[in-house]
Amino acid sequence: RQVQRLRLLERGQLGTGATHKSAGLIVQMSSCPSKVRMARCTLRDIGALSARADLGFHKVGTLRVAASERRIRELEAEVLLCKQAGVECEYPVSGPAMAEMAPYLNGETPGLLAASIPSDGWIDPTLLAQGYLQAARELSEVVVHSRCGVTAVLGHVSEGVTGLVTSDETVVACDAVVDACGMWAGLLPVRDSAGEVLRPPSYLPMAPVRSHYWITQHDIQSFPNSMPNVIVPDARFYTRPEAGGAMVIGMQEEQSLSQDVMSLPEDGVAAHEAAAASGPEAELLLAESCNEIGRFLADGQLDNLALKHYVAGWTTYTPDGKYVIGEQYPGLVVASGCNGLSLIHISEPTRLLSISYAVFCLKKKKKTHIVRLLESSIHIIIRITNRHTA
C-alpha cells in the first residue's frame, strides 16, 4: 500500500492472454501447504474486492473425487492439510451425496469417495483481473501501458535495477521490476546504460503445456448453476457450472502437448490460439477420454453430452509443480510457473525472446518499503531499498 507509483506494461491488451483462457476455478485443496494458504488469501482478496464492485464470484464449493486406493490416500492427506490450515472441509462424502450435489455424476461408481470444500467457487478471470487493477488504482498511482513491450531491464553493478527499456526504445526509470510475463518470464536481460549485459536471460525450469476445456449444451437439470466444481484425478478431468445451466469440462491429456516458447507467435493472443487442437485431433482427444470419464457419469449423460464450445491455451508447468518466484537480480523479481492454477495462486522459456509480455515497474522512492503486489492472485513480498534520490 506504500507504493506511490506503479506502471503495468502489457505487450498486448490487459487480460487477453492466459487470464482470458483460464477456466476460473478457485480451489483451496492441495498437497502443498503454501498453495492452500495462497488460495485462502485469494478468497479473502475476492471478498475485499467484491466490496468495491461485484466480481460475480460463484461460491458453489468443490468436490474432489477419488476412486482408487492411491487417490484416496492422497485425498485424505489433503483433507488433513486443509483442516490444519483452517479450511472448512467435509469428508467423506458418499457417492449418493455426490450425485445429489452434482446430478450428472454416477453416485453408484464402486469405491467412490469425495471431500467437499463449500467455500470454493469460480469466477470470470477477466473480471478478477480488473478488480485487482481497480483496487491498485485506489491505493496508489497506477498507469497501464497497453501494447507496450519491454526489451531489457536496466541495472547498475552496485545499485541493482535502475529502469527498463520498452520496445520503442523509451527508458523508464524505476528501482524495482516484477517480471510476470507468463510463458516468457525470465527472458529479459539486464544490461547497463552502455549496453553491457549484467545478467543474461534466465532459462527457468518451466515449459508451456496445452490446457483445454469444452463448454456443454444448456441442461439446467443435469447442470444446475448451484452444483459444485468437481475434480476427478483418477480420470484426469474437472468440471464447473457455467452460467445458464451449462457445464465447463476440462480434460488432461495422457501425454500433454508441450511447446518451445520460441516457436510460438510473439503476440500473446496468437500464441494461445496456437494451442488449440484441430477438429479431428480434438475429437480424438475426447474419444480417448470418454472411457475414463464415462464411468463417473450417470446413465445416459455421456451419450447426451453435447460440447458446444472449445477453448485452449498454454499453461506453464514446472517439474515439481511449485512456483518460480524469486529475485533474479537486485530489484528484479520473477513470478511464474502457475502449474494450471493461475487464478488460485497465480511459463517457461528456452531461449531469449526479444519482447516480454507484461511487466510491473515500481517508481523510485526515498525510503525502504515493504510492498505487496498482487498479480493473478500471487502474493509477493518484496523489499525495495532505494539507492537514488527522487
Short mmCIF file of C-alpha atoms in Angstrom, two decimals:
data_model
loop_
_atom_site.label_atom_id
_atom_site.label_comp_id
_atom_site.label_asym_id
_atom_site.label_seq_id
_atom_site.Cartn_x
_atom_site.Cartn_y
_atom_site.Cartn_z
CA ARG A 1 0.00 0.00 0.00
CA GLN A 2 3.01 2.28 0.31
CA VAL A 3 3.81 2.05 -3.39
CA GLN A 4 3.43 5.59 -4.68
CA ARG A 5 3.68 4.95 -8.39
CA LEU A 6 3.27 1.72 -10.32
CA ARG A 7 3.32 1.08 -14.04
CA LEU A 8 1.95 -2.01 -15.72
CA LEU A 9 3.47 -2.58 -19.13
CA GLU A 10 1.47 -5.04 -21.23
CA ARG A 11 2.65 -6.13 -24.66
CA GLY A 12 -0.94 -6.75 -25.76
CA GLN A 13 -4.20 -5.83 -24.07
CA LEU A 14 -4.65 -6.48 -20.36
CA GLY A 15 -6.37 -9.79 -19.67
CA THR A 16 -6.29 -11.15 -23.22
CA GLY A 17 -3.60 -13.81 -22.73
CA ALA A 18 -3.60 -16.71 -20.28
CA THR A 19 -6.03 -14.87 -17.98
CA HIS A 20 -8.70 -14.86 -20.68
CA LYS A 21 -8.25 -18.61 -21.26
CA SER A 22 -8.50 -19.65 -17.61
CA ALA A 23 -11.46 -21.80 -16.53
CA GLY A 24 -11.68 -19.66 -13.39
CA LEU A 25 -11.78 -22.32 -10.65
CA ILE A 26 -10.90 -21.18 -7.12
CA VAL A 27 -9.89 -24.34 -5.26
CA GLN A 28 -8.22 -24.48 -1.84
CA MET A 29 -7.41 -28.19 -1.55
CA SER A 30 -3.81 -29.07 -2.38
CA SER A 31 -0.98 -31.30 -1.24
CA CYS A 32 1.21 -28.19 -0.86
CA PRO A 33 0.72 -26.09 2.32
CA SER A 34 1.78 -22.85 0.63
CA LYS A 35 -0.80 -23.34 -2.14
CA VAL A 36 -3.53 -23.87 0.44
CA ARG A 37 -2.56 -20.64 2.18
CA MET A 38 -2.39 -18.73 -1.12
CA ALA A 39 -5.80 -19.99 -2.19
CA ARG A 40 -7.27 -18.86 1.14
CA CYS A 41 -5.67 -15.47 0.66
CA THR A 42 -7.12 -15.27 -2.85
CA LEU A 43 -10.60 -15.86 -1.46
CA ARG A 44 -10.06 -13.12 1.11
CA ASP A 45 -8.96 -10.81 -1.70
CA ILE A 46 -12.07 -11.64 -3.72
CA GLY A 47 -14.19 -10.74 -0.70
CA ALA A 48 -12.40 -7.42 -0.28
CA LEU A 49 -12.51 -6.62 -3.99
CA SER A 50 -16.19 -7.54 -4.20
CA ALA A 51 -16.93 -4.88 -1.59
CA ARG A 52 -15.79 -2.33 -4.22
CA ALA A 53 -17.57 -3.88 -7.19
CA ASP A 54 -19.44 -7.10 -7.93
CA LEU A 55 -16.96 -9.53 -9.47
CA GLY A 56 -19.51 -12.28 -9.93
CA PHE A 57 -17.83 -14.85 -7.66
CA HIS A 58 -19.90 -18.04 -7.63
CA LYS A 59 -19.49 -19.74 -4.24
CA VAL A 60 -20.55 -23.24 -5.28
CA GLY A 61 -17.90 -25.28 -3.45
CA THR A 62 -15.71 -28.09 -4.77
CA LEU A 63 -15.98 -31.86 -4.74
CA ARG A 64 -12.65 -33.63 -5.04
CA VAL A 65 -13.38 -37.21 -6.00
CA ALA A 66 -11.23 -40.33 -5.53
CA ALA A 67 -11.92 -43.84 -6.79
CA SER A 68 -8.62 -45.68 -6.29
CA GLU A 69 -6.52 -46.53 -3.25
CA ARG A 70 -3.77 -44.18 -4.35
CA ARG A 71 -6.11 -41.23 -4.87
CA ILE A 72 -7.97 -41.91 -1.63
CA ARG A 73 -4.68 -41.78 0.30
CA GLU A 74 -3.82 -38.51 -1.43
CA LEU A 75 -7.29 -37.14 -0.71
CA GLU A 76 -7.09 -38.00 2.99
CA ALA A 77 -3.70 -36.28 3.27
CA GLU A 78 -5.07 -33.17 1.54
CA VAL A 79 -8.14 -33.14 3.78
CA LEU A 80 -5.88 -33.18 6.83
CA LEU A 81 -3.79 -30.35 5.40
CA CYS A 82 -6.90 -28.27 4.69
CA LYS A 83 -8.22 -28.74 8.22
CA GLN A 84 -4.85 -27.79 9.68
CA ALA A 85 -4.98 -24.59 7.60
CA GLY A 86 -8.47 -23.76 8.86
CA VAL A 87 -10.32 -24.62 5.63
CA GLU A 88 -13.82 -25.98 6.20
CA CYS A 89 -13.87 -29.48 4.75
CA GLU A 90 -16.40 -32.31 4.78
CA TYR A 91 -15.02 -35.83 4.42
CA PRO A 92 -16.01 -38.44 3.47
CA VAL A 93 -18.82 -37.59 1.08
CA SER A 94 -20.59 -40.71 -0.16
CA GLY A 95 -21.46 -41.49 -3.78
CA PRO A 96 -25.21 -40.80 -3.39
CA ALA A 97 -24.45 -37.48 -1.68
CA MET A 98 -22.16 -36.54 -4.57
CA ALA A 99 -24.87 -37.31 -7.11
CA GLU A 100 -27.30 -35.12 -5.19
CA MET A 101 -24.84 -32.22 -5.33
CA ALA A 102 -23.84 -32.81 -8.97
CA PRO A 103 -26.67 -34.66 -10.76
CA TYR A 104 -24.55 -35.67 -13.75
CA LEU A 105 -22.33 -37.87 -11.52
CA ASN A 106 -22.90 -41.59 -11.04
CA GLY A 107 -23.18 -41.98 -7.28
CA GLU A 108 -23.00 -45.79 -7.58
CA THR A 109 -19.49 -45.91 -9.02
CA PRO A 110 -17.66 -48.55 -6.91
CA GLY A 111 -15.21 -47.24 -4.30
CA LEU A 112 -16.16 -43.61 -4.81
CA LEU A 113 -15.27 -41.13 -2.05
CA ALA A 114 -15.02 -37.37 -2.09
CA ALA A 115 -14.21 -34.33 0.01
CA SER A 116 -16.32 -31.18 -0.12
CA ILE A 117 -14.92 -27.66 0.30
CA PRO A 118 -18.01 -25.41 0.49
CA SER A 119 -16.13 -22.08 0.38
CA ASP A 120 -14.56 -22.75 -3.06
CA GLY A 121 -16.09 -21.50 -6.28
CA TRP A 122 -15.41 -20.00 -9.68
CA ILE A 123 -15.09 -16.54 -11.17
CA ASP A 124 -14.71 -14.82 -14.52
CA PRO A 125 -10.92 -14.37 -14.69
CA THR A 126 -11.12 -11.12 -16.65
CA LEU A 127 -13.38 -9.55 -14.02
CA LEU A 128 -10.98 -10.65 -11.29
CA ALA A 129 -8.03 -9.07 -13.09
CA GLN A 130 -9.98 -5.84 -13.50
CA GLY A 131 -10.89 -5.97 -9.81
CA TYR A 132 -7.24 -6.13 -8.80
CA LEU A 133 -6.41 -3.27 -11.14
CA GLN A 134 -9.19 -1.08 -9.77
CA ALA A 135 -8.09 -1.73 -6.18
CA ALA A 136 -4.49 -0.90 -7.06
CA ARG A 137 -5.60 2.39 -8.61
CA GLU A 138 -7.43 3.31 -5.41
CA LEU A 139 -4.34 2.62 -3.31
CA SER A 140 -1.65 4.27 -5.43
CA GLU A 141 -0.89 5.95 -8.74
CA VAL A 142 -1.16 3.24 -11.39
CA VAL A 143 -0.52 3.74 -15.10
CA VAL A 144 -1.31 0.94 -17.57
CA HIS A 145 0.61 0.90 -20.84
CA SER A 146 -1.10 -1.44 -23.33
CA ARG A 147 0.69 -2.62 -26.46
CA CYS A 148 3.97 -1.71 -24.83
CA GLY A 149 6.62 -4.41 -24.90
CA VAL A 150 9.82 -4.48 -22.87
CA THR A 151 13.18 -5.47 -24.32
CA ALA A 152 15.54 -5.15 -21.34
CA VAL A 153 15.91 -4.21 -17.70
CA LEU A 154 18.50 -1.58 -16.90
CA GLY A 155 20.81 -2.08 -13.95
CA HIS A 156 23.96 -0.96 -12.22
CA VAL A 157 26.61 -3.25 -10.74
CA SER A 158 26.34 -1.63 -7.32
CA GLU A 159 22.79 -0.28 -7.35
CA GLY A 160 20.70 -3.06 -8.91
CA VAL A 161 17.71 -2.21 -11.11
CA THR A 162 17.60 1.38 -12.38
CA GLY A 163 14.94 1.14 -15.10
CA LEU A 164 13.78 -0.70 -18.18
CA VAL A 165 13.66 -0.23 -21.95
CA THR A 166 10.45 -0.53 -23.94
CA SER A 167 10.11 -1.82 -27.47
CA ASP A 168 10.12 1.74 -28.86
CA GLU A 169 13.43 2.41 -27.02
CA THR A 170 11.82 4.53 -24.28
CA VAL A 171 13.70 4.35 -20.97
CA VAL A 172 11.51 4.12 -17.85
CA ALA A 173 13.28 4.87 -14.57
CA CYS A 174 12.42 2.64 -11.60
CA ASP A 175 14.14 0.73 -8.84
CA ALA A 176 12.07 -2.47 -8.86
CA VAL A 177 10.59 -4.66 -11.60
CA VAL A 178 8.27 -7.67 -11.29
CA ASP A 179 8.56 -9.96 -14.30
CA ALA A 180 5.11 -11.62 -14.52
CA CYS A 181 5.47 -12.43 -18.21
CA GLY A 182 3.84 -15.86 -18.21
CA MET A 183 5.45 -18.13 -20.80
CA TRP A 184 8.14 -15.53 -21.43
CA ALA A 185 9.13 -14.95 -17.80
CA GLY A 186 12.86 -14.81 -17.17
CA LEU A 187 13.79 -13.84 -20.71
CA LEU A 188 14.55 -10.18 -20.02
CA PRO A 189 18.29 -9.46 -19.99
CA VAL A 190 19.68 -6.95 -17.50
CA ARG A 191 22.17 -4.52 -19.02
CA ASP A 192 23.80 -1.27 -18.03
CA SER A 193 23.43 2.08 -19.75
CA ALA A 194 26.36 1.27 -22.05
CA GLY A 195 24.72 -1.93 -23.26
CA GLU A 196 26.90 -4.38 -21.32
CA VAL A 197 24.92 -7.41 -20.18
CA LEU A 198 24.91 -7.71 -16.38
CA ARG A 199 22.61 -10.75 -16.28
CA PRO A 200 21.71 -12.77 -19.35
CA PRO A 201 18.21 -14.17 -19.89
CA SER A 202 17.45 -16.96 -17.40
CA TYR A 203 16.12 -20.20 -18.77
CA LEU A 204 13.70 -21.03 -15.99
CA PRO A 205 12.64 -24.63 -15.20
CA MET A 206 9.24 -24.35 -16.87
CA ALA A 207 7.51 -25.39 -20.08
CA PRO A 208 4.26 -24.30 -21.77
CA VAL A 209 1.84 -27.23 -21.79
CA ARG A 210 -1.51 -27.30 -23.56
CA SER A 211 -4.62 -26.99 -21.41
CA HIS A 212 -8.11 -27.10 -22.83
CA TYR A 213 -11.73 -27.35 -21.89
CA TRP A 214 -15.12 -27.65 -23.52
CA ILE A 215 -18.45 -26.00 -22.69
CA THR A 216 -21.53 -28.18 -22.93
CA GLN A 217 -25.07 -27.56 -24.07
CA HIS A 218 -27.52 -25.93 -21.67
CA ASP A 219 -29.23 -28.55 -19.49
CA ILE A 220 -30.29 -26.97 -16.21
CA GLN A 221 -31.50 -30.28 -14.75
CA SER A 222 -28.19 -32.05 -15.29
CA PHE A 223 -26.00 -28.96 -14.76
CA PRO A 224 -27.70 -26.68 -12.21
CA ASN A 225 -25.97 -23.38 -11.54
CA SER A 226 -25.59 -24.38 -7.87
CA MET A 227 -23.62 -27.56 -8.50
CA PRO A 228 -20.02 -27.55 -7.22
CA ASN A 229 -16.77 -27.67 -9.08
CA VAL A 230 -15.79 -31.34 -9.46
CA ILE A 231 -12.21 -32.59 -9.74
CA VAL A 232 -11.55 -36.25 -10.59
CA PRO A 233 -7.80 -37.00 -10.75
CA ASP A 234 -8.41 -40.71 -11.48
CA ALA A 235 -9.91 -39.79 -14.85
CA ARG A 236 -7.91 -36.57 -15.42
CA PHE A 237 -10.91 -34.26 -15.72
CA TYR A 238 -12.63 -31.44 -13.88
CA THR A 239 -15.93 -29.63 -14.27
CA ARG A 240 -17.59 -26.47 -13.07
CA PRO A 241 -21.03 -24.98 -13.69
CA GLU A 242 -21.40 -22.36 -16.38
CA ALA A 243 -23.99 -19.60 -16.23
CA GLY A 244 -27.34 -20.56 -17.69
CA GLY A 245 -27.23 -24.28 -16.96
CA ALA A 246 -24.22 -25.41 -18.97
CA MET A 247 -21.00 -27.05 -17.75
CA VAL A 248 -17.31 -26.49 -18.35
CA ILE A 249 -15.40 -29.76 -18.63
CA GLY A 250 -11.62 -29.76 -18.74
CA MET A 251 -9.56 -32.80 -19.68
CA GLN A 252 -5.88 -33.51 -19.23
CA GLU A 253 -4.22 -35.49 -21.97
CA GLU A 254 -2.30 -38.62 -21.06
CA GLN A 255 0.63 -37.11 -22.96
CA SER A 256 0.02 -33.37 -22.96
CA LEU A 257 1.38 -31.32 -25.83
CA SER A 258 4.24 -29.04 -24.82
CA GLN A 259 5.98 -26.40 -26.87
CA ASP A 260 9.17 -24.42 -27.18
CA VAL A 261 8.08 -20.90 -26.30
CA MET A 262 10.33 -19.51 -29.02
CA SER A 263 8.34 -21.36 -31.66
CA LEU A 264 5.12 -19.56 -30.66
CA PRO A 265 3.94 -16.21 -32.06
CA GLU A 266 5.16 -13.19 -30.11
CA ASP A 267 1.61 -11.87 -29.90
CA GLY A 268 0.04 -13.25 -26.72
CA VAL A 269 -3.41 -13.86 -28.20
CA ALA A 270 -1.99 -15.62 -31.25
CA ALA A 271 0.37 -17.68 -29.07
CA HIS A 272 -2.51 -19.09 -27.03
CA GLU A 273 -4.63 -19.68 -30.11
CA ALA A 274 -1.81 -21.87 -31.40
CA ALA A 275 -2.56 -24.31 -28.57
CA ALA A 276 -5.96 -25.25 -29.99
CA ALA A 277 -6.31 -28.76 -31.34
CA SER A 278 -7.67 -29.17 -34.86
CA GLY A 279 -11.19 -30.56 -35.25
CA PRO A 280 -10.09 -34.18 -35.86
CA GLU A 281 -7.45 -34.00 -33.12
CA ALA A 282 -9.96 -32.61 -30.61
CA GLU A 283 -12.40 -35.41 -31.44
CA LEU A 284 -9.62 -37.97 -30.92
CA LEU A 285 -8.73 -36.45 -27.55
CA LEU A 286 -12.37 -36.66 -26.49
CA ALA A 287 -12.64 -40.26 -27.63
CA GLU A 288 -9.53 -41.19 -25.64
CA SER A 289 -11.02 -39.63 -22.50
CA CYS A 290 -14.57 -40.91 -22.81
CA ASN A 291 -13.99 -44.36 -21.34
CA GLU A 292 -12.35 -42.95 -18.22
CA ILE A 293 -14.81 -40.10 -17.80
CA GLY A 294 -17.86 -42.20 -18.64
CA ARG A 295 -17.60 -44.44 -15.59
CA PHE A 296 -18.11 -41.40 -13.36
CA LEU A 297 -21.18 -40.11 -15.21
CA ALA A 298 -24.80 -41.04 -14.58
CA ASP A 299 -26.53 -43.32 -17.09
CA GLY A 300 -27.12 -41.59 -20.39
CA GLN A 301 -25.08 -38.49 -19.58
CA LEU A 302 -22.17 -39.38 -21.84
CA ASP A 303 -24.44 -40.17 -24.79
CA ASN A 304 -26.36 -36.92 -24.31
CA LEU A 305 -23.31 -34.73 -23.74
CA ALA A 306 -23.09 -32.05 -26.45
CA LEU A 307 -19.92 -29.99 -26.40
CA LYS A 308 -20.70 -26.64 -27.99
CA HIS A 309 -17.51 -24.64 -27.47
CA TYR A 310 -13.80 -25.43 -27.25
CA VAL A 311 -11.15 -23.29 -25.51
CA ALA A 312 -7.41 -23.96 -25.43
CA GLY A 313 -4.30 -22.19 -24.24
CA TRP A 314 -0.85 -22.73 -22.77
CA THR A 315 -0.30 -23.31 -19.06
CA THR A 316 3.20 -23.18 -17.60
CA TYR A 317 4.34 -26.22 -15.63
CA THR A 318 7.42 -26.81 -13.51
CA PRO A 319 9.00 -30.23 -12.80
CA ASP A 320 8.00 -30.26 -9.12
CA GLY A 321 4.66 -28.49 -9.50
CA LYS A 322 5.80 -25.46 -7.49
CA TYR A 323 6.01 -21.83 -8.49
CA VAL A 324 9.03 -19.96 -9.76
CA ILE A 325 9.07 -16.84 -7.59
CA GLY A 326 12.20 -15.02 -6.54
CA GLU A 327 14.77 -12.32 -7.13
CA GLN A 328 16.88 -12.85 -10.23
CA TYR A 329 18.86 -9.64 -9.85
CA PRO A 330 18.74 -6.95 -7.14
CA GLY A 331 15.37 -5.27 -7.71
CA LEU A 332 14.17 -7.76 -10.38
CA VAL A 333 11.67 -10.39 -9.21
CA VAL A 334 10.21 -13.12 -11.41
CA ALA A 335 6.78 -14.66 -10.73
CA SER A 336 5.67 -17.54 -12.94
CA GLY A 337 5.06 -21.28 -13.16
CA CYS A 338 1.37 -21.43 -12.26
CA ASN A 339 1.05 -25.20 -12.93
CA GLY A 340 -2.55 -24.90 -14.00
CA LEU A 341 -3.53 -22.78 -11.00
CA SER A 342 -3.26 -19.31 -12.45
CA LEU A 343 -6.17 -17.80 -10.55
CA ILE A 344 -5.67 -19.72 -7.36
CA HIS A 345 -2.11 -18.65 -6.84
CA ILE A 346 -1.37 -17.03 -9.95
CA SER A 347 5.74 -20.16 -18.03
CA GLU A 348 8.59 -21.30 -19.43
CA PRO A 349 11.40 -20.16 -21.57
CA THR A 350 14.04 -21.93 -23.55
CA ARG A 351 15.66 -19.07 -25.49
CA LEU A 352 15.72 -15.29 -25.49
CA LEU A 353 12.59 -13.52 -26.73
CA SER A 354 13.01 -10.00 -27.98
CA ILE A 355 9.97 -8.53 -26.25
CA SER A 356 8.49 -9.64 -22.94
CA TYR A 357 4.77 -9.92 -22.25
CA ALA A 358 3.76 -7.95 -19.12
CA VAL A 359 5.94 -6.16 -16.62
CA PHE A 360 5.34 -4.26 -13.40
CA CYS A 361 7.59 -1.29 -12.76
CA LEU A 362 7.77 0.49 -9.39
CA LYS A 363 8.92 4.09 -9.45
CA LYS A 364 11.76 5.39 -7.32
CA LYS A 365 11.13 6.29 -3.71
CA LYS A 366 13.30 7.76 -0.96
CA LYS A 367 12.69 5.17 1.73
CA THR A 368 12.70 1.43 2.20
CA HIS A 369 9.23 -0.10 1.97
CA ILE A 370 7.60 -3.49 2.11
CA VAL A 371 5.41 -3.79 -0.98
CA ARG A 372 2.60 -6.31 -1.50
CA LEU A 373 1.94 -6.96 -5.17
CA LEU A 374 -0.98 -8.92 -6.48
CA GLU A 375 -0.73 -10.47 -9.94
CA SER A 376 -3.30 -13.15 -10.75
CA SER A 377 -3.62 -13.94 -7.05
CA ILE A 378 0.11 -14.38 -6.45
CA HIS A 379 1.22 -12.65 -3.29
CA ILE A 380 4.81 -11.45 -3.45
CA ILE A 381 6.56 -9.68 -0.60
CA ILE A 382 9.39 -7.55 -1.95
CA ARG A 383 11.77 -5.37 -0.01
CA ILE A 384 12.57 -2.34 -2.13
CA THR A 385 15.61 -0.44 -0.98
CA ASN A 386 16.08 2.98 -2.54
CA ARG A 387 19.50 3.75 -3.87
CA HIS A 388 18.61 7.01 -5.57
CA THR A 389 17.10 10.35 -4.85
CA ALA A 390 13.63 11.05 -6.20
#
